[in-house]
mmCIF file of C-alpha atoms in Angstrom:
data_model
loop_
_atom_site.group_PDB
_atom_site.id
_atom_site.type_symbol
_atom_site.label_atom_id
_atom_site.label_comp_id
_atom_site.label_asym_id
_atom_site.label_seq_id
_atom_site.Cartn_x
_atom_site.Cartn_y
_atom_site.Cartn_z
ATOM 1 C CA MET A 1 -2.600 -4.587 -36.493
ATOM 2 C CA ASN A 2 -3.478 -3.545 -32.920
ATOM 3 C CA ASP A 3 -3.290 -7.235 -32.193
ATOM 4 C CA ILE A 4 0.504 -6.820 -32.374
ATOM 5 C CA LYS A 5 0.411 -4.214 -29.601
ATOM 6 C CA ALA A 6 -1.728 -6.409 -27.361
ATOM 7 C CA LYS A 7 0.503 -9.438 -27.931
ATOM 8 C CA LEU A 8 3.702 -7.448 -27.289
ATOM 9 C CA HIS A 9 2.138 -5.998 -24.158
ATOM 10 C CA ALA A 10 1.245 -9.520 -22.982
ATOM 11 C CA LEU A 11 4.826 -10.684 -23.641
ATOM 12 C CA CYS A 12 6.149 -7.796 -21.530
ATOM 13 C CA VAL A 13 3.724 -8.660 -18.722
ATOM 14 C CA ALA A 14 4.905 -12.298 -18.853
ATOM 15 C CA TYR A 15 8.544 -11.099 -18.751
ATOM 16 C CA VAL A 16 7.880 -9.025 -15.614
ATOM 17 C CA GLN A 17 5.873 -11.812 -13.958
ATOM 18 C CA THR A 18 8.778 -14.213 -14.542
ATOM 19 C CA ARG A 19 11.168 -11.757 -12.900
ATOM 20 C CA MET A 20 8.793 -11.323 -9.967
ATOM 21 C CA LYS A 21 8.406 -15.079 -9.441
ATOM 22 C CA ALA A 22 12.175 -15.607 -9.593
ATOM 23 C CA ALA A 23 12.773 -12.867 -7.018
ATOM 24 C CA GLU A 24 10.025 -14.190 -4.732
ATOM 25 C CA GLN A 25 11.434 -17.720 -4.927
ATOM 26 C CA ALA A 26 14.964 -16.492 -4.191
ATOM 27 C CA ILE A 27 13.668 -14.511 -1.191
ATOM 28 C CA ALA A 28 11.867 -17.571 0.161
ATOM 29 C CA GLU A 29 14.999 -19.721 -0.301
ATOM 30 C CA ALA A 30 17.236 -17.150 1.416
ATOM 31 C CA GLN A 31 14.806 -16.850 4.327
ATOM 32 C CA GLN A 32 14.580 -20.635 4.606
ATOM 33 C CA SER A 33 18.368 -20.848 4.594
ATOM 34 C CA GLN A 34 18.514 -18.189 7.280
ATOM 35 C CA ASN A 35 15.946 -20.066 9.412
ATOM 36 C CA ASP A 36 17.694 -23.421 8.911
ATOM 37 C CA ASP A 37 21.052 -22.046 10.003
ATOM 38 C CA THR A 38 21.520 -23.252 13.560
ATOM 39 C CA LYS A 39 23.905 -21.778 16.048
ATOM 40 C CA SER A 40 26.993 -23.876 16.450
ATOM 41 C CA SER A 41 30.108 -23.588 18.544
ATOM 42 C CA ALA A 42 31.524 -21.431 15.760
ATOM 43 C CA GLY A 43 29.352 -18.393 16.561
ATOM 44 C CA ASP A 44 31.031 -16.167 13.966
ATOM 45 C CA LYS A 45 30.264 -18.660 11.214
ATOM 46 C CA TYR A 46 26.610 -18.660 12.239
ATOM 47 C CA GLU A 47 26.429 -14.857 12.212
ATOM 48 C CA THR A 48 28.244 -14.662 8.861
ATOM 49 C CA GLY A 49 25.859 -17.175 7.301
ATOM 50 C CA ARG A 50 22.812 -15.313 8.601
ATOM 51 C CA GLU A 51 24.215 -11.995 7.351
ATOM 52 C CA MET A 52 24.883 -13.432 3.896
ATOM 53 C CA ALA A 53 21.331 -14.803 3.757
ATOM 54 C CA GLN A 54 19.996 -11.392 4.829
ATOM 55 C CA GLN A 55 22.023 -9.655 2.114
ATOM 56 C CA GLU A 56 20.662 -12.121 -0.451
ATOM 57 C CA THR A 57 17.127 -11.417 0.758
ATOM 58 C CA ASN A 58 17.701 -7.654 0.506
ATOM 59 C CA ARG A 59 19.135 -7.965 -3.019
ATOM 60 C CA ASN A 60 16.136 -10.008 -4.149
ATOM 61 C CA LEU A 61 13.702 -7.619 -2.465
ATOM 62 C CA ALA A 62 15.266 -4.814 -4.519
ATOM 63 C CA GLN A 63 14.798 -6.887 -7.699
ATOM 64 C CA LEU A 64 11.185 -7.578 -6.750
ATOM 65 C CA ASN A 65 10.640 -3.863 -6.144
ATOM 66 C CA GLU A 66 12.046 -3.039 -9.610
ATOM 67 C CA ALA A 67 9.817 -5.679 -11.213
ATOM 68 C CA ASN A 68 6.802 -4.184 -9.427
ATOM 69 C CA LYS A 69 7.716 -0.754 -10.835
ATOM 70 C CA LEU A 70 7.869 -2.264 -14.337
ATOM 71 C CA MET A 71 4.418 -3.818 -13.845
ATOM 72 C CA VAL A 72 3.003 -0.466 -12.728
ATOM 73 C CA ALA A 73 4.507 1.144 -15.849
ATOM 74 C CA LEU A 74 3.010 -1.570 -18.064
ATOM 75 C CA ASN A 75 -0.411 -1.152 -16.482
ATOM 76 C CA GLN A 76 -0.376 2.515 -17.495
ATOM 77 C CA ILE A 77 0.315 1.771 -21.167
ATOM 78 C CA SER A 78 -2.573 1.790 -23.607
ATOM 79 C CA TYR A 79 -2.209 -0.683 -26.441
ATOM 80 C CA ASN A 80 -5.339 0.399 -28.306
ATOM 81 C CA GLY A 81 -5.412 2.675 -31.306
ATOM 82 C CA ILE A 82 -2.807 3.669 -33.841
ATOM 83 C CA SER A 83 -0.308 6.410 -33.103
ATOM 84 C CA GLN A 84 0.685 9.135 -35.532
ATOM 85 C CA LYS A 85 3.935 9.616 -33.642
ATOM 86 C CA ALA A 86 6.028 7.313 -31.489
ATOM 87 C CA GLU A 87 4.854 7.332 -27.895
ATOM 88 C CA THR A 88 4.704 4.898 -25.013
ATOM 89 C CA GLY A 89 2.790 1.868 -26.238
ATOM 90 C CA SER A 90 3.735 2.382 -29.896
ATOM 91 C CA VAL A 91 5.202 -0.254 -32.162
ATOM 92 C CA ILE A 92 7.792 1.356 -34.419
ATOM 93 C CA PHE A 93 9.064 -0.322 -37.573
ATOM 94 C CA THR A 94 12.469 0.912 -38.793
ATOM 95 C CA ASN A 95 15.012 -0.167 -41.363
ATOM 96 C CA ASN A 96 17.153 -1.446 -38.442
ATOM 97 C CA GLY A 97 14.598 -3.341 -36.393
ATOM 98 C CA ASN A 98 11.156 -3.216 -34.858
ATOM 99 C CA PHE A 99 10.630 -1.577 -31.476
ATOM 100 C CA TYR A 100 7.940 -1.671 -28.813
ATOM 101 C CA LEU A 101 8.182 1.494 -26.729
ATOM 102 C CA ALA A 102 7.181 0.316 -23.244
ATOM 103 C CA ILE A 103 9.717 -1.164 -20.822
ATOM 104 C CA SER A 104 13.205 -2.540 -21.279
ATOM 105 C CA ALA A 105 12.480 -6.229 -21.702
ATOM 106 C CA GLY A 106 14.992 -7.198 -24.382
ATOM 107 C CA THR A 107 14.084 -9.012 -27.564
ATOM 108 C CA LEU A 108 10.553 -10.346 -27.932
ATOM 109 C CA LEU A 109 9.717 -12.918 -30.592
ATOM 110 C CA LEU A 110 6.244 -12.556 -32.071
ATOM 111 C CA ASP A 111 5.006 -14.291 -35.222
ATOM 112 C CA ASP A 112 8.603 -15.109 -36.259
ATOM 113 C CA LYS A 113 9.637 -11.457 -36.006
ATOM 114 C CA ASN A 114 11.896 -9.875 -33.413
ATOM 115 C CA TYR A 115 10.772 -6.773 -31.573
ATOM 116 C CA PHE A 116 12.957 -4.885 -29.152
ATOM 117 C CA ALA A 117 11.047 -3.814 -26.043
ATOM 118 C CA VAL A 118 12.664 -0.532 -25.019
ATOM 119 C CA SER A 119 11.956 2.013 -22.331
ATOM 120 C CA PRO A 120 11.237 5.620 -23.356
ATOM 121 C CA ALA A 121 14.086 6.567 -20.992
ATOM 122 C CA SER A 122 16.637 4.369 -22.807
ATOM 123 C CA PRO A 123 18.921 5.995 -25.410
ATOM 124 C CA ILE A 124 17.012 4.479 -28.342
ATOM 125 C CA GLY A 125 13.648 5.070 -26.669
ATOM 126 C CA PHE A 126 14.549 8.715 -26.208
ATOM 127 C CA LYS A 127 15.480 8.982 -29.910
ATOM 128 C CA LEU A 128 12.276 7.223 -31.017
ATOM 129 C CA LYS A 129 9.900 9.307 -28.905
ATOM 130 C CA ASP A 130 7.768 11.783 -30.880
ATOM 131 C CA LYS A 131 9.145 10.637 -34.260
ATOM 132 C CA LYS A 132 6.799 10.055 -37.206
ATOM 133 C CA ALA A 133 6.885 7.727 -40.204
ATOM 134 C CA GLY A 134 9.615 8.920 -42.570
ATOM 135 C CA ASP A 135 11.722 10.523 -39.797
ATOM 136 C CA GLU A 136 15.341 9.530 -39.336
ATOM 137 C CA PHE A 137 17.764 9.598 -36.454
ATOM 138 C CA ILE A 138 21.291 8.422 -35.755
ATOM 139 C CA LEU A 139 22.333 6.379 -32.744
ATOM 140 C CA ASN A 140 25.781 4.861 -32.309
ATOM 141 C CA GLU A 141 26.739 5.814 -35.861
ATOM 142 C CA LYS A 142 23.743 3.879 -37.227
ATOM 143 C CA THR A 143 20.966 5.610 -39.158
ATOM 144 C CA TYR A 144 17.413 4.561 -38.379
ATOM 145 C CA GLN A 145 14.567 5.435 -40.733
ATOM 146 C CA ILE A 146 11.076 5.038 -39.344
ATOM 147 C CA GLN A 147 8.931 3.164 -41.845
ATOM 148 C CA SER A 148 5.659 3.000 -39.912
ATOM 149 C CA ILE A 149 4.168 3.325 -36.444
ATOM 150 C CA LEU A 150 1.279 1.481 -34.826
#
């Protein structure tokens, strides 16, 4: 069963790596665009184009920084052992879905089952934290009953 944790962890790492590569590629393209922009007789157009490329670079640098923070968070998560209560790194099975308490990475498909990768700081992550099998909680007028925890 711990194999599920390791596979979900690997899917989250792949998700973050994809985000990092996309941001790095966008930064390189924006910088290339900025370098290719040559000064013409319309000086304002040149400056506007360079400024837009710089803003694009800054936006993608911020996305890369966020992805790096997610990777740091993932590297601190242990995916060994079975938890008695929901904590970071736990897989929680409920009557309304399966959750991996790690980072917000959306829906992960593993062995034909959907798992929702959620951050402990998210509303549902906050509700899941420290719960045990058999516990219930309500979120958005929906009752969740925890069936088991890995």
